[in-house]
Short mmCIF file of C-alpha atoms in Angstrom, two decimals:
data_model
loop_
_atom_site.label_atom_id
_atom_site.label_comp_id
_atom_site.label_asym_id
_atom_site.label_seq_id
_atom_site.Cartn_x
_atom_site.Cartn_y
_atom_site.Cartn_z
CA MET A 1 0.00 0.00 0.00
CA ASP A 2 2.78 2.44 0.87
CA ASN A 3 4.32 2.26 -2.60
CA ARG A 4 0.97 2.64 -4.33
CA LEU A 5 0.07 5.72 -2.31
CA SER A 6 2.97 7.67 -3.78
CA GLU A 7 1.89 6.68 -7.29
CA LEU A 8 -1.69 7.94 -7.07
CA ARG A 9 -2.86 9.85 -10.11
CA SER A 10 -4.06 13.41 -10.03
CA GLY A 11 -7.79 13.90 -10.15
CA LYS A 12 -9.33 14.35 -13.58
CA ASP A 13 -11.78 17.06 -14.50
CA LYS A 14 -11.50 18.66 -11.08
CA ASP A 15 -11.79 22.39 -10.61
CA LEU A 16 -8.40 23.17 -9.12
CA ASN A 17 -8.79 26.89 -9.59
CA THR A 18 -11.08 27.40 -6.62
CA SER A 19 -10.02 28.40 -3.11
CA HIS A 20 -11.91 28.25 0.16
CA CYS A 21 -11.41 28.71 3.87
CA LEU A 22 -11.96 26.19 6.65
CA LEU A 23 -12.92 27.83 9.95
CA THR A 24 -12.83 25.93 13.23
CA VAL A 25 -13.94 27.23 16.62
CA TRP A 26 -11.96 26.16 19.70
CA GLN A 27 -12.88 26.31 23.35
CA SER A 28 -10.69 24.88 26.15
CA GLY A 29 -8.69 22.92 23.59
CA THR A 30 -11.77 21.32 22.02
CA GLN A 31 -13.11 21.95 18.54
CA VAL A 32 -16.76 22.93 18.98
CA HIS A 33 -17.66 23.96 15.43
CA ARG A 34 -16.35 23.89 11.87
CA THR A 35 -17.57 25.43 8.65
CA LYS A 36 -16.32 26.66 5.28
CA SER A 37 -16.48 30.01 3.56
CA ALA A 38 -15.23 31.66 0.43
CA VAL A 39 -11.81 33.20 0.96
CA SER A 40 -13.16 36.68 0.24
CA ASP A 41 -15.87 36.19 2.89
CA TYR A 42 -13.75 34.89 5.76
CA PRO A 43 -13.46 38.17 7.75
CA ALA A 44 -17.25 38.42 7.95
CA ALA A 45 -17.52 34.70 8.68
CA VAL A 46 -15.02 35.01 11.54
CA GLN A 47 -16.97 37.89 13.08
CA ALA A 48 -20.20 35.95 12.82
CA LEU A 49 -18.65 32.95 14.56
CA ALA A 50 -17.16 35.15 17.28
CA SER A 51 -20.64 36.58 17.93
CA LYS A 52 -22.27 33.16 17.95
CA PHE A 53 -19.63 31.42 20.11
CA ARG A 54 -18.99 34.06 22.74
CA ASN A 55 -17.02 31.70 24.97
CA ALA A 56 -14.67 30.67 22.18
CA ASP A 57 -10.97 31.03 22.89
CA PHE A 58 -9.78 30.92 19.29
CA ILE A 59 -11.03 30.67 15.72
CA HIS A 60 -8.61 28.91 13.40
CA LEU A 61 -8.55 29.56 9.67
CA GLU A 62 -7.04 27.39 6.97
CA ILE A 63 -7.02 29.11 3.59
CA VAL A 64 -6.76 26.49 0.87
CA SER A 65 -5.40 27.62 -2.51
CA PRO A 66 -4.74 25.84 -5.81
CA PRO A 67 -1.19 24.61 -6.45
CA PRO A 68 0.74 24.52 -9.69
CA ALA A 69 -0.11 21.59 -11.93
CA SER A 70 0.08 18.36 -9.93
CA SER A 71 2.73 15.80 -10.77
CA SER A 72 3.67 12.36 -9.54
CA LYS A 73 6.84 13.89 -8.13
CA SER A 74 4.93 16.39 -6.02
CA LEU A 75 2.64 13.62 -4.76
CA ARG A 76 5.62 11.55 -3.64
CA GLN A 77 7.07 14.54 -1.81
CA MET A 78 3.73 15.22 -0.18
CA PHE A 79 3.63 11.73 1.32
CA GLU A 80 6.97 12.23 3.04
CA ARG A 81 6.42 12.68 6.75
CA ARG A 82 8.25 16.01 6.80
CA SER A 83 5.62 17.46 4.40
CA ASP A 84 2.75 16.83 6.81
CA GLY A 85 0.91 20.03 7.69
CA LEU A 86 1.91 21.92 4.55
CA TYR A 87 -0.87 20.78 2.22
CA ALA A 88 -4.58 20.18 2.25
CA VAL A 89 -5.50 17.16 0.15
CA GLU A 90 -8.62 16.15 -1.71
CA ILE A 91 -8.87 12.39 -2.08
CA ALA A 92 -11.60 10.79 -4.14
CA THR A 93 -12.99 7.63 -5.68
CA ASP A 94 -15.89 7.40 -8.11
CA SER A 95 -18.30 7.38 -5.17
CA ALA A 96 -16.64 9.26 -2.31
CA THR A 97 -14.62 12.42 -1.78
CA GLN A 98 -12.88 13.66 1.35
CA TYR A 99 -10.80 16.71 2.21
CA ILE A 100 -7.85 16.09 4.49
CA TYR A 101 -6.93 19.46 5.91
CA ALA A 102 -3.41 20.36 6.96
CA SER A 103 -4.73 21.79 10.22
CA ASP A 104 -6.41 18.48 11.10
CA ILE A 105 -3.15 16.65 10.43
CA LEU A 106 -1.39 18.97 12.87
CA THR A 107 -3.99 19.19 15.63
CA ASP A 108 -4.72 15.44 15.61
CA ASN A 109 -1.04 14.57 15.05
CA ILE A 110 -1.97 11.92 12.49
CA GLY A 111 0.02 12.07 9.26
CA LEU A 112 -1.31 12.30 5.72
CA ARG A 113 -0.21 8.79 4.81
CA ASP A 114 -2.20 7.30 7.70
CA ARG A 115 -5.21 9.47 6.84
CA VAL A 116 -5.19 8.26 3.25
CA LYS A 117 -4.82 4.64 4.36
CA GLU A 118 -7.89 5.10 6.57
CA PHE A 119 -9.87 6.50 3.62
CA VAL A 120 -8.78 3.59 1.42
CA THR A 121 -9.83 1.07 4.08
CA ASN A 122 -13.20 2.74 4.65
CA THR A 123 -14.03 2.96 0.93
CA GLY A 124 -12.80 -0.55 0.10
CA CYS A 125 -10.60 0.77 -2.68
CA ASP A 126 -8.18 -1.79 -4.15
CA LEU A 127 -4.80 -0.12 -4.41
CA SER A 128 -3.27 -3.22 -6.01
CA ASP A 129 -5.32 -2.43 -9.13
CA PRO A 130 -3.41 0.01 -11.38
CA GLN A 131 -6.79 1.16 -12.72
CA SER A 132 -8.04 2.06 -9.25
CA PRO A 133 -10.37 5.08 -9.39
CA LEU A 134 -8.59 6.65 -6.44
CA SER A 135 -7.19 10.12 -7.12
CA LEU A 136 -5.53 12.73 -4.98
CA ASP A 137 -4.87 16.43 -5.40
CA ALA A 138 -2.94 18.83 -3.18
CA ARG A 139 -3.74 22.42 -2.28
CA PHE A 140 -1.49 24.87 -0.51
CA SER A 141 -2.54 25.81 3.02
CA GLN A 142 -2.12 29.11 4.82
CA MET A 143 -3.13 29.24 8.46
CA LYS A 144 -4.25 32.05 10.73
CA LEU A 145 -5.59 32.22 14.25
CA PHE A 146 -8.16 34.78 15.35
CA ILE A 147 -8.15 35.75 19.04
CA PRO A 148 -11.63 37.04 19.94
CA THR A 149 -10.54 38.78 23.15
CA SER A 150 -8.14 41.05 21.27
CA GLY A 151 -9.60 40.99 17.77
CA ARG A 152 -6.12 40.10 16.45
CA TYR A 153 -5.05 37.63 13.79
CA LEU A 154 -1.85 35.61 14.15
CA ASP A 155 -0.10 33.95 11.24
CA LEU A 156 0.72 30.31 11.96
CA HIS A 157 3.14 28.04 10.17
CA ARG A 158 2.53 24.41 11.04
CA GLY A 159 1.17 25.48 14.40
CA SER A 160 3.98 27.89 15.29
CA ALA A 161 3.37 31.60 15.72
CA HIS A 162 7.04 32.26 16.44
CA GLY A 163 8.36 34.30 13.54
CA ILE A 164 11.32 35.91 15.31
CA PHE A 165 14.84 35.12 14.13
CA PHE A 166 17.20 35.73 17.02
CA SER A 167 20.36 37.47 15.90
CA SER A 168 22.35 36.43 18.98
CA VAL A 169 22.78 33.10 20.70
CA GLU A 170 22.37 34.81 24.09
CA ALA A 171 18.87 35.99 23.20
CA ALA A 172 17.92 32.62 21.71
CA THR A 173 19.09 30.62 24.72
CA LYS A 174 17.47 32.96 27.22
CA ALA A 175 14.08 32.68 25.49
CA LEU A 176 14.40 28.92 25.25
CA ALA A 177 15.74 28.05 28.70
CA GLU A 178 13.23 30.05 30.74
CA LEU A 179 10.29 28.10 29.30
CA LEU A 180 12.11 24.75 29.43
CA ILE A 181 12.49 25.18 33.18
CA GLN A 182 8.83 26.20 33.42
CA TRP A 183 7.91 22.97 31.63
CA ALA A 184 9.90 20.97 34.18
CA LEU A 185 8.28 22.76 37.10
CA ASN A 186 4.81 22.24 35.61
CA ASN A 187 5.37 18.53 34.99
CA ALA A 188 7.28 17.42 38.08
CA SER A 189 5.09 15.06 40.11
CA PRO A 190 5.06 14.89 43.92
CA ASP A 191 6.67 11.43 43.73
CA GLY A 192 9.64 12.88 41.82
CA SER A 193 8.74 11.52 38.40
CA LEU A 194 8.78 13.41 35.10
CA PRO A 195 6.68 12.27 32.14
CA TYR A 196 8.56 10.49 29.39
CA LYS A 197 6.16 11.92 26.83
CA VAL A 198 3.45 14.56 26.78
CA TYR A 199 0.81 14.30 24.05
CA PRO A 200 -0.66 17.69 23.13
CA SER A 201 -3.21 16.02 20.85
CA GLY A 202 -4.33 13.57 23.51
CA ARG A 203 -2.66 10.79 25.44
CA ARG A 204 -1.83 7.51 23.80
CA LEU A 205 -1.62 4.30 25.76
CA GLU A 206 2.02 3.33 26.20
CA PRO A 207 1.95 1.85 29.72
CA THR A 208 5.52 0.51 29.70
CA HIS A 209 7.06 3.07 27.38
CA ASP A 210 9.92 4.81 29.14
CA ASN A 211 13.64 5.25 28.67
CA PRO A 212 16.01 5.38 31.65
CA ILE A 213 18.79 6.98 29.58
CA ARG A 214 16.61 9.92 28.59
CA GLN A 215 15.15 10.21 32.08
CA TRP A 216 18.61 10.32 33.69
CA MET A 217 19.93 12.75 31.08
CA THR A 218 17.10 15.06 32.07
CA THR A 219 18.01 14.71 35.74
CA TRP A 220 21.58 15.62 34.84
CA ALA A 221 20.59 18.67 32.76
CA LEU A 222 18.24 19.95 35.48
CA ALA A 223 20.91 19.40 38.15
CA THR A 224 23.45 21.35 36.10
CA HIS A 225 21.04 24.24 35.56
CA ALA A 226 19.85 24.31 39.18
CA LYS A 227 23.42 24.39 40.46
CA LYS A 228 24.38 27.09 37.93
CA VAL A 229 21.61 29.49 38.99
CA ASN A 230 21.26 28.25 42.59
CA ASP A 231 17.56 27.49 42.12
CA GLU A 232 16.53 25.87 45.42
CA GLU A 233 13.11 24.73 44.17
CA LEU A 234 14.67 23.03 41.17
CA LEU A 235 17.39 21.48 43.34
CA ARG A 236 14.65 19.90 45.50
CA ILE A 237 12.94 18.58 42.36
CA VAL A 238 16.22 17.06 41.19
CA THR A 239 16.76 15.38 44.56
CA LYS A 240 13.28 13.83 44.45
CA ASN A 241 13.74 12.86 40.81
CA ILE A 242 16.98 11.01 41.57
CA LYS A 243 15.24 9.07 44.35
CA TYR A 244 12.35 8.22 42.01
CA ASN A 245 14.64 7.07 39.19
CA MET A 246 16.63 4.93 41.60
CA ARG A 247 13.46 3.25 42.85
CA LYS A 248 12.25 2.60 39.31
CA PHE A 249 15.40 1.63 37.45
CA TYR A 250 18.26 0.67 39.80
CA LYS A 251 19.13 -2.98 40.28
CA ALA A 252 21.99 -4.43 42.30
CA VAL A 253 23.63 -7.60 40.96
CA GLY A 254 26.28 -8.73 43.40
CA GLU A 255 28.91 -6.00 43.65
CA ILE A 256 27.72 -4.08 40.62
CA GLY A 257 24.77 -1.79 39.95
CA LEU A 258 22.66 -1.54 36.80
CA MET A 259 19.82 0.52 35.39
CA GLU A 260 17.14 -1.87 34.17
CA HIS A 261 13.88 -1.36 32.32
CA ASN A 262 11.76 -4.12 30.79
CA SER A 263 14.55 -6.63 31.56
CA ILE A 264 17.05 -4.61 29.48
CA SER A 265 20.15 -3.08 31.06
CA LYS A 266 22.12 -0.64 28.92
CA LEU A 267 25.64 0.64 29.40
CA GLY A 268 24.45 4.15 28.51
CA ALA A 269 21.80 4.11 31.23
CA SER A 270 24.41 3.33 33.88
CA ALA A 271 26.74 6.02 32.53
CA VAL A 272 24.24 8.88 32.46
CA ALA A 273 22.77 7.84 35.82
CA ALA A 274 26.24 8.03 37.31
CA LEU A 275 26.77 11.43 35.67
CA ALA A 276 23.52 12.74 37.13
CA ILE A 277 24.22 11.41 40.63
CA PHE A 278 27.82 12.65 40.62
CA SER A 279 26.77 16.05 39.29
CA HIS A 280 24.16 16.54 42.01
CA GLU A 281 25.64 14.70 45.01
CA GLY A 282 29.34 14.30 44.34
CA ASN A 283 30.88 10.93 45.23
CA ASP A 284 29.94 10.96 48.91
CA GLY A 285 26.24 11.79 48.80
CA LEU A 286 23.09 9.85 49.62
CA HIS A 287 23.64 7.37 46.78
CA ARG A 288 27.41 6.96 47.13
CA ALA A 289 27.16 3.16 47.48
CA GLU A 290 24.99 2.87 44.39
CA LEU A 291 27.28 5.24 42.47
CA LYS A 292 30.27 3.06 43.35
CA ALA A 293 28.37 -0.04 42.21
CA LEU A 294 27.38 1.64 38.93
CA LEU A 295 31.00 2.57 38.23
CA ALA A 296 32.07 -1.01 38.96
CA GLY A 297 29.49 -2.34 36.54
CA ILE A 298 30.57 0.07 33.81
CA SER A 299 34.19 -0.97 34.25
CA CYS A 300 33.18 -4.59 33.67
CA GLN A 301 31.88 -3.66 30.21
CA TRP A 302 35.25 -2.32 29.03
CA THR A 303 37.50 -4.57 26.94
CA ALA A 304 41.26 -4.38 26.41
CA SER A 305 40.81 -3.24 22.80
CA GLY A 306 38.99 -0.15 24.06
CA ARG A 307 35.63 -1.34 22.77
CA PHE A 308 32.71 -1.45 25.20
CA LYS A 309 30.12 -4.16 25.61
CA THR A 310 27.01 -2.01 25.36
CA PHE A 311 24.44 -4.20 27.15
CA PHE A 312 24.54 -5.95 30.50
CA SER A 313 21.40 -7.79 29.53
CA PRO A 314 20.64 -9.28 27.13
CA SER A 315 24.39 -9.95 27.19
CA ASN A 316 24.48 -10.98 23.53
CA TRP A 317 23.26 -7.56 22.36
CA SER A 318 26.00 -5.30 21.03
CA GLY A 319 24.27 -2.38 19.31
CA ASN A 320 24.22 1.37 19.97
CA GLN A 321 27.98 1.72 19.60
CA ASN A 322 27.34 5.28 18.36
CA PHE A 323 25.78 6.24 21.70
CA TYR A 324 26.70 4.33 24.84
CA PRO A 325 30.52 4.32 24.62
CA GLY A 326 30.55 8.10 24.15
CA GLU A 327 28.28 8.57 27.15
CA THR A 328 30.63 6.37 29.16
CA LEU A 329 33.73 8.23 28.03
CA LEU A 330 32.10 11.51 29.05
CA LEU A 331 31.48 10.04 32.51
CA TRP A 332 35.10 8.88 32.75
CA SER A 333 36.40 12.23 31.53
CA THR A 334 34.27 13.96 34.17
CA LEU A 335 35.68 11.67 36.86
CA LEU A 336 39.22 12.32 35.62
CA ASP A 337 38.59 16.04 36.14
CA TYR A 338 37.83 15.24 39.76
CA GLN A 339 40.56 12.69 40.43
CA SER A 340 42.98 11.39 37.82
CA THR A 341 44.01 7.76 38.29
CA PRO A 342 46.50 6.05 35.94
CA GLU A 343 44.21 3.05 35.36
CA LEU A 344 41.16 5.12 34.38
CA LYS A 345 43.25 7.47 32.25
CA GLU A 346 44.76 4.54 30.35
CA LYS A 347 41.33 3.02 29.73
CA PHE A 348 40.03 6.39 28.55
CA GLU A 349 42.88 6.86 26.06
CA THR A 350 42.66 3.28 24.78
CA SER A 351 38.94 3.73 24.09
CA THR A 352 39.57 7.14 22.54
CA SER A 353 41.90 5.52 19.99
CA TYR A 354 39.50 2.66 19.31
CA TYR A 355 36.46 4.84 18.75
CA LYS A 356 38.34 7.41 16.69
CA GLU A 357 38.93 4.67 14.13
CA PHE A 358 35.38 3.41 14.60
CA PHE A 359 34.06 6.85 13.62
CA ARG A 360 36.32 7.14 10.60
CA ASN A 361 35.14 3.76 9.35
CA ASN A 362 31.48 4.30 10.25
CA PRO A 363 30.75 8.06 10.33
CA ASN A 364 27.42 8.84 11.93
CA PRO A 365 26.18 12.13 13.45
CA ALA A 366 24.83 10.35 16.53
CA PHE A 367 28.41 9.41 17.46
CA VAL A 368 29.70 12.97 17.54
CA PRO A 369 28.24 14.82 20.58
CA TRP A 370 29.17 12.48 23.42
CA HIS A 371 32.68 11.90 22.13
CA THR A 372 33.13 15.63 21.50
CA MET A 373 32.18 16.45 25.09
CA ALA A 374 34.42 13.71 26.48
CA GLN A 375 37.37 14.86 24.39
CA PHE A 376 36.67 18.51 25.21
CA LYS A 377 37.20 17.80 28.89
CA ALA A 378 40.37 15.88 28.10
CA PHE A 379 41.64 18.77 25.94
CA CYS A 380 41.08 21.15 28.84
CA ARG A 381 43.41 18.92 30.84
CA ASP A 382 46.20 18.37 28.31
CA GLU A 383 45.67 20.81 25.37
CA ASN A 384 46.69 18.05 22.98
CA SER A 385 46.47 19.41 19.42
CA ASP A 386 45.63 15.95 18.00
CA ARG A 387 42.63 15.89 20.30
CA ALA A 388 41.54 19.29 19.00
CA ASP A 389 41.86 18.03 15.42
CA TYR A 390 39.69 15.02 16.29
CA ILE A 391 37.01 17.32 17.72
CA PHE A 392 37.15 19.45 14.55
CA GLU A 393 36.91 16.36 12.35
CA MET A 394 33.75 15.20 14.10
CA ASN A 395 32.02 18.57 14.19
CA ASP A 396 32.87 19.54 10.62
CA PHE A 397 30.96 16.39 9.71
CA LEU A 398 27.99 17.60 11.79
CA VAL A 399 27.83 21.04 10.23
CA ALA A 400 27.70 19.47 6.77
CA ILE A 401 24.31 17.85 7.43
CA GLN A 402 22.58 20.91 8.88
CA GLN A 403 19.76 22.50 6.88
CA ASN A 404 21.30 25.96 6.63
CA ASP A 405 19.52 27.88 3.85
CA ILE A 406 18.18 30.77 5.88
CA SER A 407 16.55 32.32 2.79
CA ASP A 408 14.27 29.28 2.60
CA LYS A 409 12.32 30.49 5.69
CA SER A 410 11.55 26.85 6.42
CA ASP A 411 10.72 25.59 9.89
CA LEU A 412 13.30 22.88 9.18
CA THR A 413 16.12 25.41 8.73
CA GLY A 414 18.68 24.83 11.47
CA SER A 415 17.77 21.18 12.00
CA PHE A 416 20.25 18.40 11.30
CA TYR A 417 19.29 15.73 8.81
CA ASP A 418 20.32 14.54 5.38
CA PRO A 419 17.43 13.55 3.08
CA ALA A 420 19.93 11.52 1.05
CA ARG A 421 21.00 9.56 4.16
CA PRO A 422 17.78 8.52 5.93
CA GLU A 423 19.80 6.20 8.18
CA TYR A 424 20.99 9.33 9.99
CA GLY A 425 17.42 9.87 11.19
CA PRO A 426 14.68 12.44 10.60
CA PRO A 427 14.79 16.05 11.79
CA HIS A 428 14.15 15.97 15.54
CA ALA A 429 14.39 18.47 18.37
CA SER A 430 16.52 16.18 20.50
CA SER A 431 19.02 15.66 17.67
CA THR A 432 19.24 19.35 16.82
CA ALA A 433 19.79 20.23 20.47
CA ILE A 434 22.55 17.75 21.22
CA TYR A 435 24.33 18.56 17.95
CA VAL A 436 24.23 22.23 18.93
CA GLU A 437 25.65 21.28 22.33
CA SER A 438 28.47 19.44 20.58
CA LEU A 439 29.22 22.44 18.37
CA ILE A 440 29.38 24.72 21.41
CA HIS A 441 32.22 22.59 22.77
CA ALA A 442 33.93 22.59 19.37
CA LEU A 443 33.52 26.38 19.20
CA LYS A 444 35.41 26.76 22.46
CA ILE A 445 38.28 24.69 21.06
CA ALA A 446 38.28 26.71 17.81
CA ARG A 447 38.61 29.91 19.81
CA HIS A 448 41.42 28.41 21.88
CA GLN A 449 43.24 27.35 18.70
CA ASN A 450 42.58 30.74 17.07
CA ASP A 451 40.81 28.99 14.19
CA LYS A 452 38.69 31.89 12.94
CA VAL A 453 37.17 30.00 10.02
CA ARG A 454 35.81 27.24 12.22
CA GLU A 455 34.80 29.72 14.92
CA THR A 456 32.57 31.54 12.41
CA ARG A 457 31.23 28.32 10.92
CA TYR A 458 30.38 26.76 14.27
CA LEU A 459 28.85 29.95 15.66
CA ASN A 460 26.56 30.35 12.65
CA SER A 461 25.49 26.72 12.97
CA ILE A 462 24.78 27.11 16.69
CA LEU A 463 22.64 30.19 16.08
CA LEU A 464 20.61 28.43 13.36
CA GLY A 465 20.10 25.44 15.65
CA PHE A 466 18.87 27.51 18.58
CA ASN A 467 16.49 29.40 16.29
CA ASN A 468 15.08 26.09 15.07
CA LEU A 469 14.51 24.93 18.64
CA ASN A 470 12.72 28.15 19.52
CA LYS A 471 10.31 27.58 16.64
CA LEU A 472 9.47 24.15 18.05
CA GLN A 473 8.69 25.44 21.54
CA PHE A 474 5.13 26.00 22.73
CA LYS A 475 5.54 29.63 23.75
CA SER A 476 1.97 30.93 24.02
CA GLU A 477 -1.62 29.89 24.60
CA ALA A 478 -2.29 30.71 20.97
CA GLU A 479 0.06 27.95 19.83
CA LEU A 480 -1.76 25.64 22.24
CA PHE A 481 -5.20 26.49 20.87
CA TYR A 482 -6.03 22.80 20.27
CA VAL A 483 -4.47 21.46 23.51
CA ALA A 484 -6.73 20.63 26.43
CA ASP A 485 -4.02 20.49 29.12
CA LYS A 486 -2.11 23.62 28.21
CA ARG A 487 -0.12 23.75 31.44
CA ARG A 488 1.46 20.37 30.75
CA ALA A 489 2.53 21.32 27.22
CA PHE A 490 3.57 24.96 27.75
CA GLY A 491 7.30 25.44 27.32
CA GLY A 492 7.73 21.98 25.82
CA LEU A 493 9.39 21.29 22.48
CA ARG A 494 7.56 19.52 19.70
CA SER A 495 9.66 16.71 18.27
CA ASN A 496 9.59 18.47 14.89
CA PRO A 497 7.17 20.71 12.94
CA PHE A 498 5.04 17.72 11.91
CA ASP A 499 4.99 15.77 15.20
CA ASN A 500 3.86 17.63 18.32
CA ILE A 501 4.77 14.93 20.85
CA ILE A 502 6.95 16.37 23.62
CA ARG A 503 9.53 13.73 24.48
CA ILE A 504 11.57 14.31 27.61
CA ASP A 505 14.91 14.31 25.79
CA ASN A 506 13.65 17.20 23.65
CA ILE A 507 13.62 19.16 26.90
CA GLN A 508 16.84 17.69 28.25
CA HIS A 509 19.06 18.19 25.22
CA ALA A 510 17.77 21.72 24.63
CA LEU A 511 18.38 22.69 28.26
CA ALA A 512 21.82 21.04 28.19
CA ALA A 513 22.69 23.08 25.10
CA CYS A 514 21.59 26.27 26.87
CA ASN A 515 23.66 25.28 29.90
CA ALA A 516 26.67 24.62 27.68
CA TRP A 517 26.40 27.98 25.99
CA GLU A 518 26.33 29.86 29.27
CA LEU A 519 29.07 27.76 30.89
CA ILE A 520 31.54 27.43 27.99
CA GLY A 521 30.18 28.87 24.75
CA SER A 522 29.71 32.57 25.30
CA GLU A 523 32.66 34.93 25.09
CA SER A 524 32.33 35.69 28.82
CA SER A 525 32.26 32.05 29.95
CA SER A 526 35.21 30.71 31.89
CA GLY A 527 35.66 27.33 30.25
CA ASN A 528 35.39 23.67 31.28
#
């Protein structure tokens, strides 16, 4: 079915030269009315609806306009997930016609491909038949939001009303970080837990869906921020969150400690848990025994070649080499800052050599950030020029996959993905944020090495990345017009412009990037 969808023919004998406007009335995050009007009549139609629905919070408008002549190429592009929310689509058989509006795709968070599949199932259309009567035509969508209390219209682009381009990283990080912390405060539960996901379009049932790595990374980012600004309320939240995560994920096995979820124990989970505990408590805090056990367990996963075994259980799993070893090396580099021991230093350098070759043979953007941060700390200790070159090598690779055409005005500008290399992953807030964090560390090295070319390149990339993240953040009630629980979503980052799910690592990586800028990236920062 998937292949056939992208080969659908354009509709025949359809009047593509007409435009219209879909108007939907929203109250407390619920759509209470919808109607259509001619484009020329929409101002009067909006006023009539505002008079009729006096308790309405917002009236949303989707102006649907004819596109250039349809082509099979444009249809294929339209079915790509990253095109969701840009087009309204008319889909038809000989006996049924349905409009799939871009605004419905965004507010329901159900993509065009799934919508079309539902239509095909409901109409009984046989897509295996090349002569199928099914046809599909795209229209361009322009969205506006009317606010009855002020009488103002806001322009929206895929749900975002944020049209500001920050010209400085300081301004971009300040705007971003303040609301990220507000999201954490709004979502912290009395038991210390933080939600793994928030669903602005309505909760889905994922009773066992969680990720200890992403949870502990969030603990670590919040601890770093709270310590940086001496936020006592946030420090208390972090303390409770550590206790909660320990209750939920920690498992002692003899002399070693693990982080386990659904019978899976990952090296990366132990590493970031240890980072979070050490960052907040030091090595002699409440969980000092568990921290010692975690470090012992991590050491058991190291091999003499420098390669790490990435899973405690199942023990025969060996994947995620792009992630977990880098997280572990960052932990070790952090510990070496605190107390350098010959044994740990030798292990660190052996693994550095192993994974440098691993990256050169298997370049992947996911590898770069954790190894960059680990090597950054090591460079601050020894100022080894080969280490600086390695950091540059990794981060030059990152910059090359960033969407950087600012003239495009796209909400994907500043994100990191390569359409020609789908194995690198789709555009995603968490990826953009951690790649920006990596580049901040590389920027500091470029300044130290007086490499002006890379300094300019990295700084431009960082600014584009932070601007992209700001566009993904729910910054106002207007952007939450379709969300019932606005408090839970406010300040959160959508995963990308076409998926509004707020995953906890969207928050964590963005906050960590803001922390990194203030601590090491800005001209006034002191360094490591």
